[in-house]
Amino acid sequence: MSNLFAIAYPDLATAQAVRDEAVGLQKQKLIELEDAVVVERRPDGRIKLHQQVSTTGAGAASGALWGGVIGLLFFMPLVGAAVGGATGAAIGASTDIGVDDDFMRQVGEHLQPGTAAVFLLVRKATADKVVPALARHGGRIIQTSLSAEAEAELKATVDASRAQAAV
């Protein structure tokens, strides 16, 4: 079972740095992420989701490949690739993997304009390595799927890690 963590930051750059750090920790096999999204509340109040993986691009590439292959059967590979790419892009754009986009937008509405949050959907993690690495960026935990006791313990651990980093 995966756990969701939403952490607010004062600016977009810090939130993106945290997501990049989490992805780096995944490459080190210290954390397993299902999804990592930065939610930005722009100064004008609009919400923008910065997805880690573009399902539109992946769908377009896959559709173009399969459309080209099918087009070869009818001696029209370019037409097949174009139709397949467009279809794949449309399907990819409507696909939502990981954390629900509507949920992230709702939580993003509570952010102050000009701030951002990172949503991490974590399958498993080596907490004693991951928490200090991410805590050094600061931030405020705004939502988790943990129990109340586990969330309080996490907040205390993050505060302790932040205090150690300041020394």
PDB file of C-alpha atoms in Angstrom:
ATOM      1  CA  MET A   1       0.000   0.000   0.000  1.00  0.00           C
ATOM      2  CA  SER A   2       1.291   3.450  -0.908  1.00  0.00           C
ATOM      3  CA  ASN A   3       1.333   6.550   1.276  1.00  0.00           C
ATOM      4  CA  LEU A   4       0.629  10.077   0.096  1.00  0.00           C
ATOM      5  CA  PHE A   5       2.636  13.074   1.326  1.00  0.00           C
ATOM      6  CA  ALA A   6       1.864  16.676   0.385  1.00  0.00           C
ATOM      7  CA  ILE A   7       4.436  19.244   1.506  1.00  0.00           C
ATOM      8  CA  ALA A   8       4.060  23.007   0.972  1.00  0.00           C
ATOM      9  CA  TYR A   9       6.993  25.286   0.070  1.00  0.00           C
ATOM     10  CA  PRO A  10       7.312  29.061  -0.243  1.00  0.00           C
ATOM     11  CA  ASP A  11       8.199  28.935  -3.942  1.00  0.00           C
ATOM     12  CA  LEU A  12       8.131  26.780  -7.066  1.00  0.00           C
ATOM     13  CA  ALA A  13      11.922  26.389  -7.270  1.00  0.00           C
ATOM     14  CA  THR A  14      12.147  24.783  -3.820  1.00  0.00           C
ATOM     15  CA  ALA A  15       9.248  22.418  -4.557  1.00  0.00           C
ATOM     16  CA  GLN A  16      10.871  21.344  -7.827  1.00  0.00           C
ATOM     17  CA  ALA A  17      14.216  20.847  -6.055  1.00  0.00           C
ATOM     18  CA  VAL A  18      12.502  18.540  -3.537  1.00  0.00           C
ATOM     19  CA  ARG A  19      10.859  16.526  -6.316  1.00  0.00           C
ATOM     20  CA  ASP A  20      14.213  16.257  -8.104  1.00  0.00           C
ATOM     21  CA  GLU A  21      15.848  15.129  -4.852  1.00  0.00           C
ATOM     22  CA  ALA A  22      13.134  12.479  -4.357  1.00  0.00           C
ATOM     23  CA  VAL A  23      13.704  11.213  -7.905  1.00  0.00           C
ATOM     24  CA  GLY A  24      17.459  11.104  -7.189  1.00  0.00           C
ATOM     25  CA  LEU A  25      16.802   9.101  -4.016  1.00  0.00           C
ATOM     26  CA  GLN A  26      14.720   6.718  -6.113  1.00  0.00           C
ATOM     27  CA  LYS A  27      17.704   6.171  -8.412  1.00  0.00           C
ATOM     28  CA  GLN A  28      19.685   5.270  -5.281  1.00  0.00           C
ATOM     29  CA  LYS A  29      16.927   2.741  -4.378  1.00  0.00           C
ATOM     30  CA  LEU A  30      16.149   4.589  -1.119  1.00  0.00           C
ATOM     31  CA  ILE A  31      12.553   5.372  -2.074  1.00  0.00           C
ATOM     32  CA  GLU A  32      10.001   3.881  -4.467  1.00  0.00           C
ATOM     33  CA  LEU A  33       7.727   6.535  -5.961  1.00  0.00           C
ATOM     34  CA  GLU A  34       4.483   5.890  -7.783  1.00  0.00           C
ATOM     35  CA  ASP A  35       4.038   9.586  -8.523  1.00  0.00           C
ATOM     36  CA  ALA A  36       5.791  12.887  -7.807  1.00  0.00           C
ATOM     37  CA  VAL A  37       3.953  16.078  -8.788  1.00  0.00           C
ATOM     38  CA  VAL A  38       4.607  19.740  -8.071  1.00  0.00           C
ATOM     39  CA  VAL A  39       1.441  21.815  -7.645  1.00  0.00           C
ATOM     40  CA  GLU A  40       1.966  25.534  -8.189  1.00  0.00           C
ATOM     41  CA  ARG A  41      -0.452  28.251  -7.192  1.00  0.00           C
ATOM     42  CA  ARG A  42       0.517  31.071  -9.496  1.00  0.00           C
ATOM     43  CA  PRO A  43       0.456  34.723  -8.373  1.00  0.00           C
ATOM     44  CA  ASP A  44      -2.803  35.174 -10.312  1.00  0.00           C
ATOM     45  CA  GLY A  45      -4.354  32.328  -8.241  1.00  0.00           C
ATOM     46  CA  ARG A  46      -4.468  29.703 -11.010  1.00  0.00           C
ATOM     47  CA  ILE A  47      -3.317  26.161 -10.225  1.00  0.00           C
ATOM     48  CA  LYS A  48      -0.694  24.459 -12.437  1.00  0.00           C
ATOM     49  CA  LEU A  49       0.313  20.813 -12.094  1.00  0.00           C
ATOM     50  CA  HIS A  50       3.907  19.966 -13.030  1.00  0.00           C
ATOM     51  CA  GLN A  51       3.710  16.212 -13.672  1.00  0.00           C
ATOM     52  CA  GLN A  52       6.832  14.070 -13.519  1.00  0.00           C
ATOM     53  CA  VAL A  53       5.682  11.979 -16.489  1.00  0.00           C
ATOM     54  CA  SER A  54       3.765  13.350 -19.462  1.00  0.00           C
ATOM     55  CA  THR A  55       1.123  10.797 -20.391  1.00  0.00           C
ATOM     56  CA  THR A  56       0.274  12.908 -23.453  1.00  0.00           C
ATOM     57  CA  GLY A  57       3.806  12.633 -24.859  1.00  0.00           C
ATOM     58  CA  ALA A  58       4.074   8.939 -24.051  1.00  0.00           C
ATOM     59  CA  GLY A  59       0.663   8.285 -25.620  1.00  0.00           C
ATOM     60  CA  ALA A  60       1.590  10.209 -28.764  1.00  0.00           C
ATOM     61  CA  ALA A  61       4.871   8.317 -29.172  1.00  0.00           C
ATOM     62  CA  SER A  62       3.228   4.945 -28.596  1.00  0.00           C
ATOM     63  CA  GLY A  63       0.320   5.803 -30.923  1.00  0.00           C
ATOM     64  CA  ALA A  64       2.667   6.991 -33.678  1.00  0.00           C
ATOM     65  CA  LEU A  65       4.697   3.788 -33.433  1.00  0.00           C
ATOM     66  CA  TRP A  66       1.685   1.495 -33.586  1.00  0.00           C
ATOM     67  CA  GLY A  67      -0.044   3.667 -36.194  1.00  0.00           C
ATOM     68  CA  GLY A  68       3.078   3.477 -38.366  1.00  0.00           C
ATOM     69  CA  VAL A  69       3.240  -0.309 -38.010  1.00  0.00           C
ATOM     70  CA  ILE A  70      -0.436  -0.693 -38.904  1.00  0.00           C
ATOM     71  CA  GLY A  71       0.009   1.854 -41.729  1.00  0.00           C
ATOM     72  CA  LEU A  72       2.748  -0.351 -43.192  1.00  0.00           C
ATOM     73  CA  LEU A  73       0.146  -3.067 -43.684  1.00  0.00           C
ATOM     74  CA  PHE A  74      -1.865  -0.702 -45.891  1.00  0.00           C
ATOM     75  CA  PHE A  75       1.206   0.925 -47.524  1.00  0.00           C
ATOM     76  CA  MET A  76       0.456   4.250 -45.783  1.00  0.00           C
ATOM     77  CA  PRO A  77       2.883   4.379 -42.836  1.00  0.00           C
ATOM     78  CA  LEU A  78       2.956   8.198 -42.581  1.00  0.00           C
ATOM     79  CA  VAL A  79      -0.818   8.487 -42.444  1.00  0.00           C
ATOM     80  CA  GLY A  80      -0.947   5.643 -39.924  1.00  0.00           C
ATOM     81  CA  ALA A  81       1.713   7.284 -37.773  1.00  0.00           C
ATOM     82  CA  ALA A  82      -0.079  10.651 -37.860  1.00  0.00           C
ATOM     83  CA  VAL A  83      -3.473   9.173 -36.980  1.00  0.00           C
ATOM     84  CA  GLY A  84      -1.919   6.889 -34.338  1.00  0.00           C
ATOM     85  CA  GLY A  85       0.041   9.775 -32.820  1.00  0.00           C
ATOM     86  CA  ALA A  86      -3.028  11.988 -32.561  1.00  0.00           C
ATOM     87  CA  THR A  87      -5.101   9.174 -31.085  1.00  0.00           C
ATOM     88  CA  GLY A  88      -2.341   8.239 -28.641  1.00  0.00           C
ATOM     89  CA  ALA A  89      -1.945  11.864 -27.527  1.00  0.00           C
ATOM     90  CA  ALA A  90      -5.679  12.176 -26.906  1.00  0.00           C
ATOM     91  CA  ILE A  91      -5.774   8.959 -24.891  1.00  0.00           C
ATOM     92  CA  GLY A  92      -2.615   9.948 -22.990  1.00  0.00           C
ATOM     93  CA  ALA A  93      -4.049  13.365 -22.114  1.00  0.00           C
ATOM     94  CA  SER A  94      -7.146  11.754 -20.621  1.00  0.00           C
ATOM     95  CA  THR A  95      -5.157   9.206 -18.609  1.00  0.00           C
ATOM     96  CA  ASP A  96      -4.478   9.979 -14.950  1.00  0.00           C
ATOM     97  CA  ILE A  97      -1.928   7.871 -13.128  1.00  0.00           C
ATOM     98  CA  GLY A  98      -0.828   8.237  -9.536  1.00  0.00           C
ATOM     99  CA  VAL A  99      -2.338  10.996  -7.401  1.00  0.00           C
ATOM    100  CA  ASP A 100      -5.725  12.225  -8.618  1.00  0.00           C
ATOM    101  CA  ASP A 101      -5.361  15.553 -10.461  1.00  0.00           C
ATOM    102  CA  ASP A 102      -8.648  16.934  -9.122  1.00  0.00           C
ATOM    103  CA  PHE A 103      -7.561  16.200  -5.553  1.00  0.00           C
ATOM    104  CA  MET A 104      -4.240  17.992  -6.102  1.00  0.00           C
ATOM    105  CA  ARG A 105      -6.059  20.996  -7.569  1.00  0.00           C
ATOM    106  CA  GLN A 106      -8.384  21.108  -4.531  1.00  0.00           C
ATOM    107  CA  VAL A 107      -5.451  21.057  -2.118  1.00  0.00           C
ATOM    108  CA  GLY A 108      -3.654  23.613  -4.321  1.00  0.00           C
ATOM    109  CA  GLU A 109      -6.581  26.008  -3.830  1.00  0.00           C
ATOM    110  CA  HIS A 110      -5.536  26.270  -0.160  1.00  0.00           C
ATOM    111  CA  LEU A 111      -1.981  27.351  -1.024  1.00  0.00           C
ATOM    112  CA  GLN A 112      -1.075  31.029  -0.960  1.00  0.00           C
ATOM    113  CA  PRO A 113      -0.545  32.602  -4.415  1.00  0.00           C
ATOM    114  CA  GLY A 114       3.105  32.295  -5.483  1.00  0.00           C
ATOM    115  CA  THR A 115       3.715  29.123  -3.447  1.00  0.00           C
ATOM    116  CA  ALA A 116       3.898  25.447  -4.382  1.00  0.00           C
ATOM    117  CA  ALA A 117       3.585  21.954  -2.928  1.00  0.00           C
ATOM    118  CA  VAL A 118       5.076  18.570  -3.727  1.00  0.00           C
ATOM    119  CA  PHE A 119       2.827  15.514  -3.785  1.00  0.00           C
ATOM    120  CA  LEU A 120       4.731  12.258  -3.348  1.00  0.00           C
ATOM    121  CA  LEU A 121       2.979   8.905  -3.644  1.00  0.00           C
ATOM    122  CA  VAL A 122       5.447   6.565  -1.952  1.00  0.00           C
ATOM    123  CA  ARG A 123       5.335   2.779  -2.219  1.00  0.00           C
ATOM    124  CA  LYS A 124       8.187   2.264   0.241  1.00  0.00           C
ATOM    125  CA  ALA A 125      11.138   4.213   1.599  1.00  0.00           C
ATOM    126  CA  THR A 126      14.156   4.001   3.848  1.00  0.00           C
ATOM    127  CA  ALA A 127      12.851   6.665   6.217  1.00  0.00           C
ATOM    128  CA  ASP A 128      16.093   7.276   8.118  1.00  0.00           C
ATOM    129  CA  LYS A 129      17.771   8.315   4.834  1.00  0.00           C
ATOM    130  CA  VAL A 130      14.875   9.924   2.951  1.00  0.00           C
ATOM    131  CA  VAL A 131      13.381  12.116   5.688  1.00  0.00           C
ATOM    132  CA  PRO A 132      16.610  14.026   6.496  1.00  0.00           C
ATOM    133  CA  ALA A 133      17.413  14.447   2.784  1.00  0.00           C
ATOM    134  CA  LEU A 134      14.036  16.032   2.067  1.00  0.00           C
ATOM    135  CA  ALA A 135      13.667  17.851   5.417  1.00  0.00           C
ATOM    136  CA  ARG A 136      16.720  20.023   4.740  1.00  0.00           C
ATOM    137  CA  HIS A 137      14.617  21.903   2.161  1.00  0.00           C
ATOM    138  CA  GLY A 138      12.164  22.999   4.856  1.00  0.00           C
ATOM    139  CA  GLY A 139       8.497  22.899   3.961  1.00  0.00           C
ATOM    140  CA  ARG A 140       5.324  22.205   5.875  1.00  0.00           C
ATOM    141  CA  ILE A 141       3.503  18.868   5.747  1.00  0.00           C
ATOM    142  CA  ILE A 142      -0.042  19.718   4.681  1.00  0.00           C
ATOM    143  CA  GLN A 143      -1.525  16.278   3.945  1.00  0.00           C
ATOM    144  CA  THR A 144      -0.621  12.622   4.407  1.00  0.00           C
ATOM    145  CA  SER A 145      -2.405   9.302   4.256  1.00  0.00           C
ATOM    146  CA  LEU A 146      -0.745   8.230   7.521  1.00  0.00           C
ATOM    147  CA  SER A 147      -2.574   7.705  10.794  1.00  0.00           C
ATOM    148  CA  ALA A 148      -2.702  10.728  13.102  1.00  0.00           C
ATOM    149  CA  GLU A 149      -0.013   9.208  15.359  1.00  0.00           C
ATOM    150  CA  ALA A 150       2.306   8.357  12.468  1.00  0.00           C
ATOM    151  CA  GLU A 151       1.825  11.820  10.956  1.00  0.00           C
ATOM    152  CA  ALA A 152       2.679  13.489  14.299  1.00  0.00           C
ATOM    153  CA  GLU A 153       5.795  11.298  14.568  1.00  0.00           C
ATOM    154  CA  LEU A 154       6.813  12.203  11.013  1.00  0.00           C
ATOM    155  CA  LYS A 155       6.380  15.928  11.717  1.00  0.00           C
ATOM    156  CA  ALA A 156       8.530  15.595  14.852  1.00  0.00           C
ATOM    157  CA  THR A 157      11.203  13.711  12.892  1.00  0.00           C
ATOM    158  CA  VAL A 158      11.177  16.344  10.143  1.00  0.00           C
ATOM    159  CA  ASP A 159      11.480  19.146  12.720  1.00  0.00           C
ATOM    160  CA  ALA A 160      14.394  17.328  14.420  1.00  0.00           C
ATOM    161  CA  SER A 161      16.137  16.757  11.058  1.00  0.00           C
ATOM    162  CA  ARG A 162      15.670  20.418  10.165  1.00  0.00           C
ATOM    163  CA  ALA A 163      17.119  21.497  13.521  1.00  0.00           C
ATOM    164  CA  GLN A 164      20.162  19.226  13.042  1.00  0.00           C
ATOM    165  CA  ALA A 165      20.730  20.595   9.530  1.00  0.00           C
ATOM    166  CA  ALA A 166      20.710  24.160  10.897  1.00  0.00           C
ATOM    167  CA  VAL A 167      23.527  23.375  13.364  1.00  0.00           C
TER     168      VAL A 167
END
